[in-house]
Amino acid sequence: MSKIPVTRPVSWRVVPVQLAVLGALVGGTRVAFGVEWSEAFLISAGVYLVYSFGSRALIAREHKAGMRLMTRERFDQAIPHHERSLAFFERRSWVDRWRSLTMLSSGAISYREMAMVNLAFCYAQLGDGDRAEAYYRRALDAFPDSVIATTALRFIESYRGADAPSAGSTDPPRRTPAP
């Protein structure tokens, strides 16, 4: 059992989209094959699950490989996978932006953001605070509402004794350009 924290927040606003996709599959199956609603639902649920897991296994394979290595605390080996994941989703931002349809993912955090904070976490675990901070700042620049990056940067700044916001402050940490 890994002691590495893994979070998977759900974006509840995309759940209706996914239910609509499933509904369309059920209706289409019923019309195309002339089967009863219950049978159409079972067939459609199977197709939905196969597509959902299959598309994520293919499209997000580097992300998944990096996560497997992180949970085994092989941070140095996880870094290249997260770098490739980040590069993939930066080149194909539409896949990430429309992940509720392209991968039937209900994740609230984009794969780009996850790649950046995972890289930062790996570097932090390896003792490279400067690179960790650079990736957290890059994540915060790209995703200003990133709770993970904001929290990590506050921790880094308080640890270093830098100009950390007061305990009750809601101001994000100061931003500097990433290398």
PDB file of C-alpha atoms in Angstrom:
ATOM      1  CA  MET A   1       0.000   0.000   0.000  1.00  0.00           C
ATOM      2  CA  SER A   2       1.457   3.317  -1.103  1.00  0.00           C
ATOM      3  CA  LYS A   3       1.647   6.275   1.246  1.00  0.00           C
ATOM      4  CA  ILE A   4       1.664   8.721  -1.673  1.00  0.00           C
ATOM      5  CA  PRO A   5      -1.521  10.839  -1.704  1.00  0.00           C
ATOM      6  CA  VAL A   6      -3.591  10.504  -4.860  1.00  0.00           C
ATOM      7  CA  THR A   7      -6.557  12.779  -5.428  1.00  0.00           C
ATOM      8  CA  ARG A   8      -9.212  12.414  -8.100  1.00  0.00           C
ATOM      9  CA  PRO A   9     -11.697  15.251  -7.713  1.00  0.00           C
ATOM     10  CA  VAL A  10     -14.816  14.909  -9.836  1.00  0.00           C
ATOM     11  CA  SER A  11     -16.232  17.709 -11.944  1.00  0.00           C
ATOM     12  CA  TRP A  12     -19.929  17.312 -11.247  1.00  0.00           C
ATOM     13  CA  ARG A  13     -20.817  19.650 -14.116  1.00  0.00           C
ATOM     14  CA  VAL A  14     -19.681  17.025 -16.664  1.00  0.00           C
ATOM     15  CA  VAL A  15     -21.671  14.172 -15.127  1.00  0.00           C
ATOM     16  CA  PRO A  16     -24.855  15.255 -16.990  1.00  0.00           C
ATOM     17  CA  VAL A  17     -22.834  15.262 -20.239  1.00  0.00           C
ATOM     18  CA  GLN A  18     -21.741  11.700 -19.595  1.00  0.00           C
ATOM     19  CA  LEU A  19     -25.278  10.653 -18.698  1.00  0.00           C
ATOM     20  CA  ALA A  20     -26.443  12.224 -21.968  1.00  0.00           C
ATOM     21  CA  VAL A  21     -23.809  10.224 -23.871  1.00  0.00           C
ATOM     22  CA  LEU A  22     -25.007   7.043 -22.178  1.00  0.00           C
ATOM     23  CA  GLY A  23     -28.629   7.982 -22.910  1.00  0.00           C
ATOM     24  CA  ALA A  24     -27.822   8.574 -26.571  1.00  0.00           C
ATOM     25  CA  LEU A  25     -26.086   5.198 -26.729  1.00  0.00           C
ATOM     26  CA  VAL A  26     -29.108   3.495 -25.176  1.00  0.00           C
ATOM     27  CA  GLY A  27     -31.528   5.207 -27.568  1.00  0.00           C
ATOM     28  CA  GLY A  28     -29.316   4.520 -30.567  1.00  0.00           C
ATOM     29  CA  THR A  29     -28.896   0.877 -29.597  1.00  0.00           C
ATOM     30  CA  ARG A  30     -32.650   0.472 -29.131  1.00  0.00           C
ATOM     31  CA  VAL A  31     -33.396   1.983 -32.544  1.00  0.00           C
ATOM     32  CA  ALA A  32     -30.527   0.321 -34.428  1.00  0.00           C
ATOM     33  CA  PHE A  33     -31.044  -3.173 -33.067  1.00  0.00           C
ATOM     34  CA  GLY A  34     -34.714  -3.120 -32.082  1.00  0.00           C
ATOM     35  CA  VAL A  35     -34.043  -4.470 -28.598  1.00  0.00           C
ATOM     36  CA  GLU A  36     -35.851  -3.829 -25.313  1.00  0.00           C
ATOM     37  CA  TRP A  37     -34.775  -0.903 -23.123  1.00  0.00           C
ATOM     38  CA  SER A  38     -33.104  -3.139 -20.544  1.00  0.00           C
ATOM     39  CA  GLU A  39     -31.054  -4.952 -23.186  1.00  0.00           C
ATOM     40  CA  ALA A  40     -30.204  -1.651 -24.885  1.00  0.00           C
ATOM     41  CA  PHE A  41     -29.025  -0.302 -21.533  1.00  0.00           C
ATOM     42  CA  LEU A  42     -26.794  -3.323 -20.845  1.00  0.00           C
ATOM     43  CA  ILE A  43     -25.230  -3.200 -24.315  1.00  0.00           C
ATOM     44  CA  SER A  44     -24.726   0.570 -24.104  1.00  0.00           C
ATOM     45  CA  ALA A  45     -23.267   0.389 -20.600  1.00  0.00           C
ATOM     46  CA  GLY A  46     -20.772  -2.174 -21.860  1.00  0.00           C
ATOM     47  CA  VAL A  47     -19.809  -0.031 -24.848  1.00  0.00           C
ATOM     48  CA  TYR A  48     -19.536   3.036 -22.597  1.00  0.00           C
ATOM     49  CA  LEU A  49     -17.237   1.238 -20.138  1.00  0.00           C
ATOM     50  CA  VAL A  50     -15.047  -0.301 -22.837  1.00  0.00           C
ATOM     51  CA  TYR A  51     -14.655   3.086 -24.550  1.00  0.00           C
ATOM     52  CA  SER A  52     -14.078   4.915 -21.268  1.00  0.00           C
ATOM     53  CA  PHE A  53     -11.388   2.587 -19.965  1.00  0.00           C
ATOM     54  CA  GLY A  54      -9.916   1.915 -23.409  1.00  0.00           C
ATOM     55  CA  SER A  55      -9.603   5.557 -24.404  1.00  0.00           C
ATOM     56  CA  ARG A  56      -7.967   6.463 -21.096  1.00  0.00           C
ATOM     57  CA  ALA A  57      -5.632   3.479 -21.347  1.00  0.00           C
ATOM     58  CA  LEU A  58      -4.525   4.639 -24.807  1.00  0.00           C
ATOM     59  CA  ILE A  59      -4.686   8.426 -24.606  1.00  0.00           C
ATOM     60  CA  ALA A  60      -3.447   8.809 -21.023  1.00  0.00           C
ATOM     61  CA  ARG A  61      -1.020   5.874 -21.018  1.00  0.00           C
ATOM     62  CA  GLU A  62       1.995   8.029 -20.094  1.00  0.00           C
ATOM     63  CA  HIS A  63       0.030   9.623 -17.254  1.00  0.00           C
ATOM     64  CA  LYS A  64      -1.016   6.198 -15.962  1.00  0.00           C
ATOM     65  CA  ALA A  65       2.532   4.832 -16.229  1.00  0.00           C
ATOM     66  CA  GLY A  66       3.866   7.809 -14.280  1.00  0.00           C
ATOM     67  CA  MET A  67       1.208   7.389 -11.600  1.00  0.00           C
ATOM     68  CA  ARG A  68       2.006   3.672 -11.205  1.00  0.00           C
ATOM     69  CA  LEU A  69       5.674   4.519 -10.680  1.00  0.00           C
ATOM     70  CA  MET A  70       4.837   7.334  -8.256  1.00  0.00           C
ATOM     71  CA  THR A  71       2.731   5.026  -6.089  1.00  0.00           C
ATOM     72  CA  ARG A  72       5.755   2.696  -5.982  1.00  0.00           C
ATOM     73  CA  GLU A  73       7.875   5.711  -4.963  1.00  0.00           C
ATOM     74  CA  ARG A  74      10.010   5.480  -8.116  1.00  0.00           C
ATOM     75  CA  PHE A  75       9.945   9.212  -8.691  1.00  0.00           C
ATOM     76  CA  ASP A  76      13.010   9.387 -10.932  1.00  0.00           C
ATOM     77  CA  GLN A  77      11.443   6.815 -13.262  1.00  0.00           C
ATOM     78  CA  ALA A  78       8.040   8.573 -13.203  1.00  0.00           C
ATOM     79  CA  ILE A  79       9.421  11.920 -14.401  1.00  0.00           C
ATOM     80  CA  PRO A  80       9.902  10.975 -18.095  1.00  0.00           C
ATOM     81  CA  HIS A  81       6.345   9.609 -18.252  1.00  0.00           C
ATOM     82  CA  HIS A  82       4.878  12.802 -16.798  1.00  0.00           C
ATOM     83  CA  GLU A  83       7.016  14.874 -19.184  1.00  0.00           C
ATOM     84  CA  ARG A  84       5.661  12.903 -22.146  1.00  0.00           C
ATOM     85  CA  SER A  85       2.121  13.211 -20.797  1.00  0.00           C
ATOM     86  CA  LEU A  86       2.527  16.968 -20.463  1.00  0.00           C
ATOM     87  CA  ALA A  87       3.961  17.251 -23.989  1.00  0.00           C
ATOM     88  CA  PHE A  88       1.124  15.143 -25.433  1.00  0.00           C
ATOM     89  CA  PHE A  89      -1.628  17.206 -23.814  1.00  0.00           C
ATOM     90  CA  GLU A  90       0.088  20.504 -24.644  1.00  0.00           C
ATOM     91  CA  ARG A  91       0.209  19.502 -28.336  1.00  0.00           C
ATOM     92  CA  ARG A  92      -3.378  18.234 -28.254  1.00  0.00           C
ATOM     93  CA  SER A  93      -5.032  20.590 -25.797  1.00  0.00           C
ATOM     94  CA  TRP A  94      -8.465  19.900 -27.299  1.00  0.00           C
ATOM     95  CA  VAL A  95      -8.273  16.262 -26.129  1.00  0.00           C
ATOM     96  CA  ASP A  96      -7.717  17.478 -22.576  1.00  0.00           C
ATOM     97  CA  ARG A  97     -10.266  20.305 -22.795  1.00  0.00           C
ATOM     98  CA  TRP A  98     -12.942  17.889 -24.064  1.00  0.00           C
ATOM     99  CA  ARG A  99     -11.843  14.949 -21.875  1.00  0.00           C
ATOM    100  CA  SER A 100     -15.450  14.442 -20.729  1.00  0.00           C
ATOM    101  CA  LEU A 101     -16.144  13.272 -24.302  1.00  0.00           C
ATOM    102  CA  THR A 102     -12.757  12.134 -25.646  1.00  0.00           C
ATOM    103  CA  MET A 103     -12.061   9.888 -22.638  1.00  0.00           C
ATOM    104  CA  LEU A 104     -15.406  10.010 -20.810  1.00  0.00           C
ATOM    105  CA  SER A 105     -13.449  11.415 -17.878  1.00  0.00           C
ATOM    106  CA  SER A 106     -15.241  13.269 -15.114  1.00  0.00           C
ATOM    107  CA  GLY A 107     -11.985  14.523 -13.628  1.00  0.00           C
ATOM    108  CA  ALA A 108     -12.028  18.101 -12.396  1.00  0.00           C
ATOM    109  CA  ILE A 109      -8.294  18.559 -12.990  1.00  0.00           C
ATOM    110  CA  SER A 110      -6.928  18.594 -16.523  1.00  0.00           C
ATOM    111  CA  TYR A 111      -4.213  16.166 -17.539  1.00  0.00           C
ATOM    112  CA  ARG A 112      -1.884  19.119 -18.231  1.00  0.00           C
ATOM    113  CA  GLU A 113      -2.309  20.405 -14.695  1.00  0.00           C
ATOM    114  CA  MET A 114      -1.887  16.901 -13.293  1.00  0.00           C
ATOM    115  CA  ALA A 115       1.321  16.421 -15.291  1.00  0.00           C
ATOM    116  CA  MET A 116       2.797  19.675 -13.982  1.00  0.00           C
ATOM    117  CA  VAL A 117       1.962  19.049 -10.332  1.00  0.00           C
ATOM    118  CA  ASN A 118       3.062  15.416 -10.616  1.00  0.00           C
ATOM    119  CA  LEU A 119       6.403  16.534 -12.042  1.00  0.00           C
ATOM    120  CA  ALA A 120       6.732  19.053  -9.228  1.00  0.00           C
ATOM    121  CA  PHE A 121       5.892  16.392  -6.648  1.00  0.00           C
ATOM    122  CA  CYS A 122       8.428  13.966  -8.116  1.00  0.00           C
ATOM    123  CA  TYR A 123      11.172  16.584  -8.082  1.00  0.00           C
ATOM    124  CA  ALA A 124      10.273  17.532  -4.505  1.00  0.00           C
ATOM    125  CA  GLN A 125      10.486  13.898  -3.440  1.00  0.00           C
ATOM    126  CA  LEU A 126      13.918  13.679  -5.071  1.00  0.00           C
ATOM    127  CA  GLY A 127      15.084  16.768  -3.160  1.00  0.00           C
ATOM    128  CA  ASP A 128      15.150  19.152  -6.136  1.00  0.00           C
ATOM    129  CA  GLY A 129      13.169  22.009  -4.578  1.00  0.00           C
ATOM    130  CA  ASP A 130      14.001  24.502  -7.310  1.00  0.00           C
ATOM    131  CA  ARG A 131      12.576  22.326 -10.087  1.00  0.00           C
ATOM    132  CA  ALA A 132       9.582  21.417  -7.924  1.00  0.00           C
ATOM    133  CA  GLU A 133       8.865  25.079  -7.301  1.00  0.00           C
ATOM    134  CA  ALA A 134       9.279  25.903 -11.008  1.00  0.00           C
ATOM    135  CA  TYR A 135       6.708  23.275 -12.013  1.00  0.00           C
ATOM    136  CA  TYR A 136       4.262  24.360  -9.297  1.00  0.00           C
ATOM    137  CA  ARG A 137       4.620  27.967 -10.511  1.00  0.00           C
ATOM    138  CA  ARG A 138       4.137  26.848 -14.108  1.00  0.00           C
ATOM    139  CA  ALA A 139       0.976  25.011 -13.057  1.00  0.00           C
ATOM    140  CA  LEU A 140      -0.288  28.063 -11.183  1.00  0.00           C
ATOM    141  CA  ASP A 141       0.439  30.332 -14.151  1.00  0.00           C
ATOM    142  CA  ALA A 142      -1.487  28.018 -16.486  1.00  0.00           C
ATOM    143  CA  PHE A 143      -4.227  27.192 -13.954  1.00  0.00           C
ATOM    144  CA  PRO A 144      -4.636  30.132 -11.520  1.00  0.00           C
ATOM    145  CA  ASP A 145      -7.250  28.225  -9.493  1.00  0.00           C
ATOM    146  CA  SER A 146      -4.988  25.208  -8.925  1.00  0.00           C
ATOM    147  CA  VAL A 147      -5.458  24.308  -5.290  1.00  0.00           C
ATOM    148  CA  ILE A 148      -2.625  21.784  -5.425  1.00  0.00           C
ATOM    149  CA  ALA A 149      -0.079  24.245  -6.841  1.00  0.00           C
ATOM    150  CA  THR A 150      -1.194  27.056  -4.524  1.00  0.00           C
ATOM    151  CA  THR A 151      -0.987  24.846  -1.443  1.00  0.00           C
ATOM    152  CA  ALA A 152       2.398  23.412  -2.413  1.00  0.00           C
ATOM    153  CA  LEU A 153       3.866  26.844  -3.125  1.00  0.00           C
ATOM    154  CA  ARG A 154       2.626  28.167   0.207  1.00  0.00           C
ATOM    155  CA  PHE A 155       4.299  25.242   1.902  1.00  0.00           C
ATOM    156  CA  ILE A 156       7.549  25.800  -0.003  1.00  0.00           C
ATOM    157  CA  GLU A 157       7.521  29.519   0.759  1.00  0.00           C
ATOM    158  CA  SER A 158       6.782  29.022   4.437  1.00  0.00           C
ATOM    159  CA  TYR A 159       9.491  26.363   4.645  1.00  0.00           C
ATOM    160  CA  ARG A 160      12.010  28.662   3.005  1.00  0.00           C
ATOM    161  CA  GLY A 161      10.850  31.594   5.121  1.00  0.00           C
ATOM    162  CA  ALA A 162      10.023  33.589   1.977  1.00  0.00           C
ATOM    163  CA  ASP A 163       7.220  36.129   1.744  1.00  0.00           C
ATOM    164  CA  ALA A 164       4.562  33.562   2.595  1.00  0.00           C
ATOM    165  CA  PRO A 165       0.986  34.793   2.966  1.00  0.00           C
ATOM    166  CA  SER A 166      -0.391  34.840   6.492  1.00  0.00           C
ATOM    167  CA  ALA A 167      -2.176  31.692   7.698  1.00  0.00           C
ATOM    168  CA  GLY A 168      -5.659  33.024   6.915  1.00  0.00           C
ATOM    169  CA  SER A 169      -4.752  34.683   3.623  1.00  0.00           C
ATOM    170  CA  THR A 170      -6.523  33.714   0.445  1.00  0.00           C
ATOM    171  CA  ASP A 171      -3.960  35.453  -1.761  1.00  0.00           C
ATOM    172  CA  PRO A 172      -2.086  33.068  -4.045  1.00  0.00           C
ATOM    173  CA  PRO A 173       1.673  32.844  -3.635  1.00  0.00           C
ATOM    174  CA  ARG A 174       3.768  35.294  -5.610  1.00  0.00           C
ATOM    175  CA  ARG A 175       4.454  34.253  -9.189  1.00  0.00           C
ATOM    176  CA  THR A 176       7.772  34.189 -10.925  1.00  0.00           C
ATOM    177  CA  PRO A 177       8.502  32.946 -14.429  1.00  0.00           C
ATOM    178  CA  ALA A 178       9.262  29.231 -14.693  1.00  0.00           C
ATOM    179  CA  PRO A 179      12.578  28.281 -16.294  1.00  0.00           C
TER     180      PRO A 179
END
